[in-house]
PDB file of C-alpha atoms in Angstrom:
ATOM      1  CA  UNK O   1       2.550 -18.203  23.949  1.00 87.00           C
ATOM      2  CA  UNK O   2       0.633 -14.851  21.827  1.00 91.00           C
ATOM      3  CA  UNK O   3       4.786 -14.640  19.909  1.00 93.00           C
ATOM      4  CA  UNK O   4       5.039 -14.721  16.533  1.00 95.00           C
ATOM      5  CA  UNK O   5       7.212 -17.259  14.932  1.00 94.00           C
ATOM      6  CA  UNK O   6       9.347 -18.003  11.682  1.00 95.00           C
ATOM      7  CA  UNK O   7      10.406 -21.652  10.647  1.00 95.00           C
ATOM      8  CA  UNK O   8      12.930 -21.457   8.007  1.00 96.00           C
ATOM      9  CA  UNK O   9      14.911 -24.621   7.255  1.00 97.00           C
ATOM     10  CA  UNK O  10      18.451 -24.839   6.046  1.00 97.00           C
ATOM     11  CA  UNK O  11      20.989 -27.231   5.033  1.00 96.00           C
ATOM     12  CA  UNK O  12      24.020 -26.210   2.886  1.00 96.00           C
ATOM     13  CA  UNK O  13      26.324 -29.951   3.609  1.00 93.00           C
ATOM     14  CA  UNK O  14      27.559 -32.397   0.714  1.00 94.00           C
ATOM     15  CA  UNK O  15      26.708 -30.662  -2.131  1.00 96.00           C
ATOM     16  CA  UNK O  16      27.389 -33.692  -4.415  1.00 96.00           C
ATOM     17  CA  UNK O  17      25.037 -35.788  -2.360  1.00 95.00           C
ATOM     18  CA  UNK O  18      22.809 -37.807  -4.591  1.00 94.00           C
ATOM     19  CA  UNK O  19      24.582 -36.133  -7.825  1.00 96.00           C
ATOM     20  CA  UNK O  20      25.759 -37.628 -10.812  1.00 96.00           C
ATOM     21  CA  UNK O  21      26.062 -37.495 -14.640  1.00 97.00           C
ATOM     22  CA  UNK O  22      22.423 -39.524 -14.884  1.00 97.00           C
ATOM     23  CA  UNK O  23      21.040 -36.077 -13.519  1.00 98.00           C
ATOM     24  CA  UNK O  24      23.186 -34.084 -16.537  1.00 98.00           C
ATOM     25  CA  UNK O  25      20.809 -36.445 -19.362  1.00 97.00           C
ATOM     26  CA  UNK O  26      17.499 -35.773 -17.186  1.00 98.00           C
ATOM     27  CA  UNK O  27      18.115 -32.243 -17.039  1.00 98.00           C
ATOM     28  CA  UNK O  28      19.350 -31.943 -20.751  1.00 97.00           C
ATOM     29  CA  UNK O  29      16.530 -34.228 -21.990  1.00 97.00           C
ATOM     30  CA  UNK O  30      14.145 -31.397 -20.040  1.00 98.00           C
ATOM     31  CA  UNK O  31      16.165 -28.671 -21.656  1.00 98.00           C
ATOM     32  CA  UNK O  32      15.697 -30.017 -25.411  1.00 97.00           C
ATOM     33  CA  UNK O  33      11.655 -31.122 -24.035  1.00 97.00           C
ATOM     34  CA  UNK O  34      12.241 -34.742 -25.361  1.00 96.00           C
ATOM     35  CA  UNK O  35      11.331 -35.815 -21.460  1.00 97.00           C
ATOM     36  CA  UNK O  36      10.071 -33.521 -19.241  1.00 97.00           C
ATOM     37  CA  UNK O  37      10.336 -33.565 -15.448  1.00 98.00           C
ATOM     38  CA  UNK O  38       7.413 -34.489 -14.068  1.00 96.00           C
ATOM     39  CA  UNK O  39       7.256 -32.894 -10.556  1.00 97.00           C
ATOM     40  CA  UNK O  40       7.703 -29.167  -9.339  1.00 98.00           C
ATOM     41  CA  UNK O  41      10.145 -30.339  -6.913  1.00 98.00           C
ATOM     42  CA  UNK O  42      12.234 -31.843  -9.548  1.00 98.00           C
ATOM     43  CA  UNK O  43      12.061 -28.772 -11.576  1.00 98.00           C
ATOM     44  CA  UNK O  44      13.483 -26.808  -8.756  1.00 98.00           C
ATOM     45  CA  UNK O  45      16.682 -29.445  -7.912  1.00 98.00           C
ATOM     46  CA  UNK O  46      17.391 -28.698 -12.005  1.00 98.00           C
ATOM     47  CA  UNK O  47      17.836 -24.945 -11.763  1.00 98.00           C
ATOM     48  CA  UNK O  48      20.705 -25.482 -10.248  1.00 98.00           C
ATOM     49  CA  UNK O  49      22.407 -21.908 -10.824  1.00 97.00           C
ATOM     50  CA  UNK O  50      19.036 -20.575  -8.375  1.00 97.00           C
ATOM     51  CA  UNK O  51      17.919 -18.594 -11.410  1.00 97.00           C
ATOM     52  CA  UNK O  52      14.265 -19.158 -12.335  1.00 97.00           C
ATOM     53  CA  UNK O  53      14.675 -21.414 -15.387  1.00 98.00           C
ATOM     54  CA  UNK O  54      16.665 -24.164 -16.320  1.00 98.00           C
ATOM     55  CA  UNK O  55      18.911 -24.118 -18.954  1.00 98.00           C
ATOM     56  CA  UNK O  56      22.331 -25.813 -20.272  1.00 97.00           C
ATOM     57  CA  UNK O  57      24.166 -23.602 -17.674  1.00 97.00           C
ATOM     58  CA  UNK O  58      22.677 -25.481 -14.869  1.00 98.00           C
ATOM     59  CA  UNK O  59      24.048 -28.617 -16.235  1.00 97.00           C
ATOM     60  CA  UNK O  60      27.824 -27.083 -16.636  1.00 97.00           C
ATOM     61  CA  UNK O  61      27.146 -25.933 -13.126  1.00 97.00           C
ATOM     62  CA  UNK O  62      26.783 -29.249 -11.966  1.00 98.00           C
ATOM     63  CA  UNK O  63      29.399 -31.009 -14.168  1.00 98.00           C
ATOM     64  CA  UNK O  64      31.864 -28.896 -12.291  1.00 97.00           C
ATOM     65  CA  UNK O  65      31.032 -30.135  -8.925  1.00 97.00           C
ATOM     66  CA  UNK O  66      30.758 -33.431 -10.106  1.00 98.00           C
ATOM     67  CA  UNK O  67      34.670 -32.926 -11.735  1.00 98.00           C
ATOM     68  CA  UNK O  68      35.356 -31.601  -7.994  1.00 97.00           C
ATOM     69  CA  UNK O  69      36.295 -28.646  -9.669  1.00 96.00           C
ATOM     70  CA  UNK O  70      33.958 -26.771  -7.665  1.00 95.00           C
ATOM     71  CA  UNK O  71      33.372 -27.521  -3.966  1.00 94.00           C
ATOM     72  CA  UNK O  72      29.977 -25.597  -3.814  1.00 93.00           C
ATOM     73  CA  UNK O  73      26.923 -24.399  -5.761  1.00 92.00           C
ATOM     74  CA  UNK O  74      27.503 -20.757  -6.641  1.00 90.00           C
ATOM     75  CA  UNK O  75      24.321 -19.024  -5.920  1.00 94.00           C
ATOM     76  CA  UNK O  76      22.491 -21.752  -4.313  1.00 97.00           C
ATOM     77  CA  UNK O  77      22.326 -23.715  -1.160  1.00 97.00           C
ATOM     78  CA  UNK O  78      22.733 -27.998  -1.124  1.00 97.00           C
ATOM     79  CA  UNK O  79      19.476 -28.366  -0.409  1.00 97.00           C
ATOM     80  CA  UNK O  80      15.754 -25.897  -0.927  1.00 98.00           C
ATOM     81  CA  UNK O  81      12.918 -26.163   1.702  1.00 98.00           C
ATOM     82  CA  UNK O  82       9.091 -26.094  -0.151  1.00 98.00           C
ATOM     83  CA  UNK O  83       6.377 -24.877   2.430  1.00 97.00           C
ATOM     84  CA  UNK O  84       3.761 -27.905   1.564  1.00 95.00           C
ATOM     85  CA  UNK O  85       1.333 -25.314   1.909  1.00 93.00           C
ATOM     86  CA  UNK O  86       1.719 -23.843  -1.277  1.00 96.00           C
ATOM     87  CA  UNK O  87       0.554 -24.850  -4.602  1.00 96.00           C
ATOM     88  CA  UNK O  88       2.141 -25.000  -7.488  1.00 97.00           C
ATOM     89  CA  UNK O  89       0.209 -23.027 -10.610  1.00 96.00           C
ATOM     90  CA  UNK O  90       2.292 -22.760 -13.684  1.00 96.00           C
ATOM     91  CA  UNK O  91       4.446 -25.487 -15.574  1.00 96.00           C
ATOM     92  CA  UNK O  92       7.489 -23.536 -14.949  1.00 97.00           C
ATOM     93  CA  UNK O  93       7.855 -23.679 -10.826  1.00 97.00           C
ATOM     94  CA  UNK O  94      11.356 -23.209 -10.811  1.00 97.00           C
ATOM     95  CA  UNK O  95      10.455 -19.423 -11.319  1.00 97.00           C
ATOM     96  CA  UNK O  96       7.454 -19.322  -9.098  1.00 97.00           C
ATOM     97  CA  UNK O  97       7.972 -17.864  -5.546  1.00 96.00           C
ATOM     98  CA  UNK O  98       7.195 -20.086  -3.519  1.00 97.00           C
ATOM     99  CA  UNK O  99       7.919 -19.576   0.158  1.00 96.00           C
ATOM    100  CA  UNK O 100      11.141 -21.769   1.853  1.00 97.00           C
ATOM    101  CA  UNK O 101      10.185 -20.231   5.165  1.00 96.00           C
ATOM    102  CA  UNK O 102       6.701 -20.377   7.312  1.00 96.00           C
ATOM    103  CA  UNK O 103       5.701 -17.803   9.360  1.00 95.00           C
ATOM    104  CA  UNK O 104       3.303 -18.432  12.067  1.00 94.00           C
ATOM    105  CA  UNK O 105       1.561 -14.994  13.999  1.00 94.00           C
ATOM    106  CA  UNK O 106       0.136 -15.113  17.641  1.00 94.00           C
ATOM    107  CA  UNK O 107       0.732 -18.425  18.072  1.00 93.00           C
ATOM    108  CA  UNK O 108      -1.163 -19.861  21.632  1.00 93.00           C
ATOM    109  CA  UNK O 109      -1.185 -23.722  20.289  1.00 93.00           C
ATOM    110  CA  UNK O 110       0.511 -26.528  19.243  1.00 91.00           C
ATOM    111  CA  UNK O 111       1.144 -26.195  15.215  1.00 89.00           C
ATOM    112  CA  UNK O 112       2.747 -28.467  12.927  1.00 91.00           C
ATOM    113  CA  UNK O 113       4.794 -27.120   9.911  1.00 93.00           C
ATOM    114  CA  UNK O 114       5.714 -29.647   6.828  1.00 96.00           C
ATOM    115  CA  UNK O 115       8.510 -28.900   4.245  1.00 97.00           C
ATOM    116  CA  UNK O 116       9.639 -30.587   1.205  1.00 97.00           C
ATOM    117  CA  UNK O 117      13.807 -31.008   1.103  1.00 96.00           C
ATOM    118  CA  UNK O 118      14.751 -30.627  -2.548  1.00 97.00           C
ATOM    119  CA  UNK O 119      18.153 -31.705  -2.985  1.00 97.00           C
ATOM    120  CA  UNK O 120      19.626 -29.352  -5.591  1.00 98.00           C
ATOM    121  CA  UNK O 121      20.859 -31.033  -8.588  1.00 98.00           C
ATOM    122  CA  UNK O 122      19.225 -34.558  -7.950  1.00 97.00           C
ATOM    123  CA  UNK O 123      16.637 -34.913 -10.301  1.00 97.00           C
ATOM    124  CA  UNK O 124      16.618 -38.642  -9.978  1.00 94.00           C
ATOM    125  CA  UNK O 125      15.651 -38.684  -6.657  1.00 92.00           C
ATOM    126  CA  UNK O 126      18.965 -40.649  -5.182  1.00 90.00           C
ATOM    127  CA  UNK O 127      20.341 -38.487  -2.496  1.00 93.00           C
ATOM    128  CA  UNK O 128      21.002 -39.667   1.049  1.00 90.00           C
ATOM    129  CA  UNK O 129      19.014 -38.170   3.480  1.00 86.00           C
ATOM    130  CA  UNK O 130      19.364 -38.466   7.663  1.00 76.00           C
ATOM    131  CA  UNK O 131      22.703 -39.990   7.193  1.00 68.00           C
ATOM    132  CA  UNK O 132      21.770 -43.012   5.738  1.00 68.00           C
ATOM    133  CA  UNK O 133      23.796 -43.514   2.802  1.00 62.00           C
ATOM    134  CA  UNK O 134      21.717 -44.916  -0.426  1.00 66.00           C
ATOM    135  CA  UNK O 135      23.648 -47.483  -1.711  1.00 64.00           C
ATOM    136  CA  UNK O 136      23.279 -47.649  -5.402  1.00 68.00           C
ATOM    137  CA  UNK O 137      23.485 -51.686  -6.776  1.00 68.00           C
ATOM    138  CA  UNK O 138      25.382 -51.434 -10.046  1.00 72.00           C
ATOM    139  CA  UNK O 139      22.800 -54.262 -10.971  1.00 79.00           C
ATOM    140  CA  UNK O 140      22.726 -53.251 -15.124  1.00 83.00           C
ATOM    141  CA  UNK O 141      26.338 -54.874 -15.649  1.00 92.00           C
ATOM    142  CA  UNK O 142      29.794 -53.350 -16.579  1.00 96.00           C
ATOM    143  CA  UNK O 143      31.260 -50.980 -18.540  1.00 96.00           C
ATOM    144  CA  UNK O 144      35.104 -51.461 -20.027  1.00 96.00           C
ATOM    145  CA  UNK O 145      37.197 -49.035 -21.029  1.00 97.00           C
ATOM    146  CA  UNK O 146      39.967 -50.969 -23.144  1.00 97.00           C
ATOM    147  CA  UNK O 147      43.316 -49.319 -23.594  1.00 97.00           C
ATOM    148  CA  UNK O 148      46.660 -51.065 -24.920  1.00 96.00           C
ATOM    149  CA  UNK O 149      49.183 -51.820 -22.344  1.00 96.00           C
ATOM    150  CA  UNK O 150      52.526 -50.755 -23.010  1.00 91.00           C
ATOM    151  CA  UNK O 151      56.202 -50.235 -21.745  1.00 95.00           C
ATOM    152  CA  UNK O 152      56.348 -46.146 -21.120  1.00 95.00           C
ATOM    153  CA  UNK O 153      60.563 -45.288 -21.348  1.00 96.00           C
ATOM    154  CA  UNK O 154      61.635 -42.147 -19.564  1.00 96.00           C
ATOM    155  CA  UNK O 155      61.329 -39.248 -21.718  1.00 96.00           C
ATOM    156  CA  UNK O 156      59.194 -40.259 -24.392  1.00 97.00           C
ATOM    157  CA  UNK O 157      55.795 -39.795 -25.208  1.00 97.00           C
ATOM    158  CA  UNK O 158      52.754 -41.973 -24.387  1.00 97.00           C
ATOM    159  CA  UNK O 159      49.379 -41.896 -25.964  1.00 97.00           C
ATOM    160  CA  UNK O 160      46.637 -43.412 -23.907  1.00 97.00           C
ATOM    161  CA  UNK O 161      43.819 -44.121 -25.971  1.00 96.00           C
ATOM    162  CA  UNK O 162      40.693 -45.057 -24.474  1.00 96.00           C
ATOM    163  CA  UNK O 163      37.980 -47.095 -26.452  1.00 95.00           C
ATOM    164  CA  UNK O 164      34.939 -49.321 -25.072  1.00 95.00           C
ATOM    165  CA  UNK O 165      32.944 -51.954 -26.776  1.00 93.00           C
ATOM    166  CA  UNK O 166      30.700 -51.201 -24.430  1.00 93.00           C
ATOM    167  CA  UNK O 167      29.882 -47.736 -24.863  1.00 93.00           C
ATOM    168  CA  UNK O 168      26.448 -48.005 -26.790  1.00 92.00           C
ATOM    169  CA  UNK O 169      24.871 -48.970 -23.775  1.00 93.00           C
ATOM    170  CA  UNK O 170      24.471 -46.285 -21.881  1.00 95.00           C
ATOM    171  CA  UNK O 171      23.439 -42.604 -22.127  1.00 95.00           C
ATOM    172  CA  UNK O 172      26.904 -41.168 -19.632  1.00 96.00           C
ATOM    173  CA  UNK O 173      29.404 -42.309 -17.419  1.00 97.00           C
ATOM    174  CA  UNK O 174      31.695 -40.632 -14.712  1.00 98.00           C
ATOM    175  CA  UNK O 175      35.127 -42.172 -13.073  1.00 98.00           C
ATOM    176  CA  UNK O 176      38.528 -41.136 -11.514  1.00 98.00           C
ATOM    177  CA  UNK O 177      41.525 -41.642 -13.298  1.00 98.00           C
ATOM    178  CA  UNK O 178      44.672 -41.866 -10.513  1.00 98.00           C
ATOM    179  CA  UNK O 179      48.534 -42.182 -12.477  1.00 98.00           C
ATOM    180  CA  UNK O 180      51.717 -42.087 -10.869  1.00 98.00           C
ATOM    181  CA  UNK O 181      53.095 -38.394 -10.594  1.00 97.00           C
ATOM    182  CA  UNK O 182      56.656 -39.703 -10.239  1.00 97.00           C
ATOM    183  CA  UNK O 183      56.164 -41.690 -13.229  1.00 97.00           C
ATOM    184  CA  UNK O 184      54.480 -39.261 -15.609  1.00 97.00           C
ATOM    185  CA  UNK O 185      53.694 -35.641 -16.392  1.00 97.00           C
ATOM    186  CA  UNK O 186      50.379 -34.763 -17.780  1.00 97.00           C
ATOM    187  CA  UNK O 187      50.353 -32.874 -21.525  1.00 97.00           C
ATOM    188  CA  UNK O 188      47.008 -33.108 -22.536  1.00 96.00           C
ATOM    189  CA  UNK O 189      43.883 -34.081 -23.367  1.00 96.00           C
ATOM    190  CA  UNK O 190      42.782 -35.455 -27.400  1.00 95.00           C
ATOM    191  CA  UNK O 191      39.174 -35.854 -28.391  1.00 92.00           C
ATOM    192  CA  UNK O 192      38.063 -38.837 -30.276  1.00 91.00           C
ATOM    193  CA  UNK O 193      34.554 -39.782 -31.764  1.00 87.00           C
ATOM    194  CA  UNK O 194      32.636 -38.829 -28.429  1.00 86.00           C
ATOM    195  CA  UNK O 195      30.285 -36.301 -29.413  1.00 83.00           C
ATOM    196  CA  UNK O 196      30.178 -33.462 -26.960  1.00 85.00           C
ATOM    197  CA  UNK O 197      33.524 -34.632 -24.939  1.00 91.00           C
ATOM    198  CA  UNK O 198      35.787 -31.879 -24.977  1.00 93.00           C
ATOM    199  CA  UNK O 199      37.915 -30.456 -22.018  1.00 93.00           C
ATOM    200  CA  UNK O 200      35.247 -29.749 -20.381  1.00 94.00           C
ATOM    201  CA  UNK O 201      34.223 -33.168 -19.751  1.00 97.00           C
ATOM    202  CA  UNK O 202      37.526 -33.452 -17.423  1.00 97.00           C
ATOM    203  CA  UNK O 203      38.252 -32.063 -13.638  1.00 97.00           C
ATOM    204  CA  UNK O 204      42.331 -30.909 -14.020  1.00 96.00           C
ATOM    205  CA  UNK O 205      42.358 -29.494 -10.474  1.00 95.00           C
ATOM    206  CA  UNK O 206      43.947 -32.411  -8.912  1.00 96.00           C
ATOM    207  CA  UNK O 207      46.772 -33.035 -11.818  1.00 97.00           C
ATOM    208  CA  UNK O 208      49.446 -32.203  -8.702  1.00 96.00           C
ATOM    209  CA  UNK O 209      47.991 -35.254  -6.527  1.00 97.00           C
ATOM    210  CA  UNK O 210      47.787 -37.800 -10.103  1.00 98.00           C
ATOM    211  CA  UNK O 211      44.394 -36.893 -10.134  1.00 98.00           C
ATOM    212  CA  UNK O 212      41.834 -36.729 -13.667  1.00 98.00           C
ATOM    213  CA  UNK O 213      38.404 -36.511 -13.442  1.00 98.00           C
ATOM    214  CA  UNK O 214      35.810 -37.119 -16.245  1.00 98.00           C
ATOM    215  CA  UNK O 215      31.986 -37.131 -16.388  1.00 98.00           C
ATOM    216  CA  UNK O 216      30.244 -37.402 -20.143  1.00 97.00           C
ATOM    217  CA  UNK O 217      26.842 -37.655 -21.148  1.00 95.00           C
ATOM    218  CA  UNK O 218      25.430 -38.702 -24.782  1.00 93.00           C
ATOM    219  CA  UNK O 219      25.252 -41.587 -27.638  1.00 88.00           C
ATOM    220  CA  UNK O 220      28.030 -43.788 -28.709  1.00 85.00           C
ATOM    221  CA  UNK O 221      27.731 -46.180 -31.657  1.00 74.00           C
ATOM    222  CA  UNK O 222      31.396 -46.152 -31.837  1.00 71.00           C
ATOM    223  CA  UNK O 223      34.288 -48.729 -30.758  1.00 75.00           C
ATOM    224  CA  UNK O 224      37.069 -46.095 -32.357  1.00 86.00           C
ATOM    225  CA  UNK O 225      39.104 -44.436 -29.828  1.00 92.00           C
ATOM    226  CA  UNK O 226      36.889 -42.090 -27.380  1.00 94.00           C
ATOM    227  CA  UNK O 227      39.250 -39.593 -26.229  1.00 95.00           C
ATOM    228  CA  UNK O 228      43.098 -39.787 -25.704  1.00 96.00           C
ATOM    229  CA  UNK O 229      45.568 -38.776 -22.934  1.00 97.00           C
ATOM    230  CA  UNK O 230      49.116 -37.281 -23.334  1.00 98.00           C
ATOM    231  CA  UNK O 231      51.588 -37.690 -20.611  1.00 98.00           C
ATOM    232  CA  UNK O 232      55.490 -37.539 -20.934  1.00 98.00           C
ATOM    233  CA  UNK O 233      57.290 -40.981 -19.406  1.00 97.00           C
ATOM    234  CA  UNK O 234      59.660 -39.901 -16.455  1.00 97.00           C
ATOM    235  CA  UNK O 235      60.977 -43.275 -16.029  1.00 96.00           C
ATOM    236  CA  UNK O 236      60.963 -47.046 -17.529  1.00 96.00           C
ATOM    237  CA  UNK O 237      57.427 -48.575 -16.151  1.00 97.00           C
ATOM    238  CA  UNK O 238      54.253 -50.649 -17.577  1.00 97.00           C
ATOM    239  CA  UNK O 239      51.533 -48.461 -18.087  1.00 97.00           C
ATOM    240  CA  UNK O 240      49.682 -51.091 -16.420  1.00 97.00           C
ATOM    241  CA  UNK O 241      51.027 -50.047 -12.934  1.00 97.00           C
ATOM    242  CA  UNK O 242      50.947 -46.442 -12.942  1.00 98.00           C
ATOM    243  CA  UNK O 243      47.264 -45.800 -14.161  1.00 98.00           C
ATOM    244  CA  UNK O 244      44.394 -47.158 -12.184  1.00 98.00           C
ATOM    245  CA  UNK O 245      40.599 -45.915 -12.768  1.00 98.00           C
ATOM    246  CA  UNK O 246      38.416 -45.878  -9.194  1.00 97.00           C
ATOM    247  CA  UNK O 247      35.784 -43.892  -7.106  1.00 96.00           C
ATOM    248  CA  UNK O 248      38.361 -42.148  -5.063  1.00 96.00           C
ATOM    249  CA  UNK O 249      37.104 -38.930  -6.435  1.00 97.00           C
ATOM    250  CA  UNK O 250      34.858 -38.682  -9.052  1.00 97.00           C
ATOM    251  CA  UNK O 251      33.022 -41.659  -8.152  1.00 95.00           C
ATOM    252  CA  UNK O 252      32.804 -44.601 -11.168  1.00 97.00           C
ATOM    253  CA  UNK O 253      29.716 -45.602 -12.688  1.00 96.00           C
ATOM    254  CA  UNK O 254      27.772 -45.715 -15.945  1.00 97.00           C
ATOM    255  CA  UNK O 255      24.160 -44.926 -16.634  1.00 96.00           C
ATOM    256  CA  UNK O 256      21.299 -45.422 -18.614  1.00 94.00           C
ATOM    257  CA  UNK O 257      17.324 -45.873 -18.502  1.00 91.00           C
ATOM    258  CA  UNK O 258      18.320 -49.727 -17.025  1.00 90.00           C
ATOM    259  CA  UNK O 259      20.110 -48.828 -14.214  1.00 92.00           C
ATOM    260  CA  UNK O 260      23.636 -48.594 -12.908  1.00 94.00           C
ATOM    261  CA  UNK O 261      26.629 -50.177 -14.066  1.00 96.00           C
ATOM    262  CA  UNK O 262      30.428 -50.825 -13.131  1.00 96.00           C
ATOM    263  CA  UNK O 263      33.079 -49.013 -14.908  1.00 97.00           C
ATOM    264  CA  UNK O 264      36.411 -51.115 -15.326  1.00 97.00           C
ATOM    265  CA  UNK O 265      39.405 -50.183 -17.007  1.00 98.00           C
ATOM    266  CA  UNK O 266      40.936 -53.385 -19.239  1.00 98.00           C
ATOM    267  CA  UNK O 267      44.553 -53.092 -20.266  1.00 97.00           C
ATOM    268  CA  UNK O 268      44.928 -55.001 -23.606  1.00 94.00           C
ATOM    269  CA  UNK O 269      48.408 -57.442 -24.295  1.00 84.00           C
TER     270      UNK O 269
END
């Protein structure tokens, strides 16, 4: 009793908890002002890089922990702690500074101290909190990714080229690609008619375990072929057997303003 006391919460675990490309489009629609976010809290998961503002670098930051080519947030902790006594005043509360601590002098009495948790890049508000994961339905349908199937021989070249039908419906998408090391080395990486894909759009850190990651966000009106991977055949094999798309890193999904859907990859013949 009569001490003086500081609560300051903290909480730097998982920091692609509630995470995905779906937050990339909300924070680049903000960016461009075509749809504002419309809380201060949300405003402070965007600036992502702990800067003030938000800006296009906050989405690359967050692209590369999606790719799991980061395993942190430079600069930033996973989650931010908002005293609920302060109030917001300006439009831009990202750069206010607003107090993640409470500090409490003389204290003889019972007190009670509320925080907001902002999870830091989770805009959409899907993040799991208290260990309770937050399962996401898929509910909107699925997504296929169509390539042809083919007989790689050892040696040779072989051009994966990725196309979907399917594309138009959503506004981004994010999967792992897994291929058989033994079977294949990795060249490269072709762009197609995806605006904004590029290299960046891919997570190469994992190439030695037959790991490629990818994570896009944009409009497709397009069923030519999206983007195209180079590998060099080390032995005799359907592609159909040493390629597999899953969650087992990047974790597969699609996205758009009607929910969540499936991604699938369809070999064709």
């Amino acid at each position: 009793s009569g001490q003086d006391l500081t609560v300051a919460p903290y909480n730097n675990d998982n920091p692609r908890n509630g995470v995905n490309t779906y937050d990339l489009v909300k924070i680049g629609r903000h960016v461009l002002e075509t749809e504002l976010l419309d809380s201060p809290y949300k405003h402070i998961a965007a600036d992502a890089n702990h800067n003030g503002s938000i800006t296009g670098a906050d989405v690359v930051v967050l692209r590369q922990l999606i790719l799991f080519n980061t395993d942190e947030i430079v600069n930033n902790t996973s989650w931010r702690f908002v005293d609920n006594a302060y109030n917001f005043t300006t439009s831009t509360p990202e750069g206010e500074d607003f107090p993640e601590l409470h500090t409490m002098n003389d204290v003889t009495t019972d007190m009670v101290v509320d925080f907001t948790a902002v999870k830091v890049g989770d805009v959409t508000g899907d993040a799991s909190t208290n260990g309770i994961a937050n399962i996401d339905p898929r509910d909107a349908g699925t997504i296929t990714f169509d390539v042809d199937n083919a007989t790689m021989v050892a040696g040779e070249e072989v051009r994966i080229e990725f196309t979907s039908a399917d594309l138009a419906k959503v506004d981004a998408y994010q999967f792992t690609l897994n291929f058989a090391t033994e079977a294949m080395n990795f060249d490269r990486i072709e762009a197609g008619t995806l605006a904004n894909l590029s290299e960046a759009n891919f997570g190469m850190n994992l190439l030695n375990e037959g790991v490629i990651t990818t994570s896009w966000n944009g409009k497709s009106a397009s069923n030519d072929v999206l983007f195209t991977l180079v590998f060099t055949a080390n032995t005799t094999a359907e592609l159909s057997n040493v390629l597999t798309l899953n969650s087992k890193v990047t974790e597969a999904g699609a996205y758009s303003a009607n929910g969540s859907y499936d991604v699938e990859l369809a070999f064709n013949g």
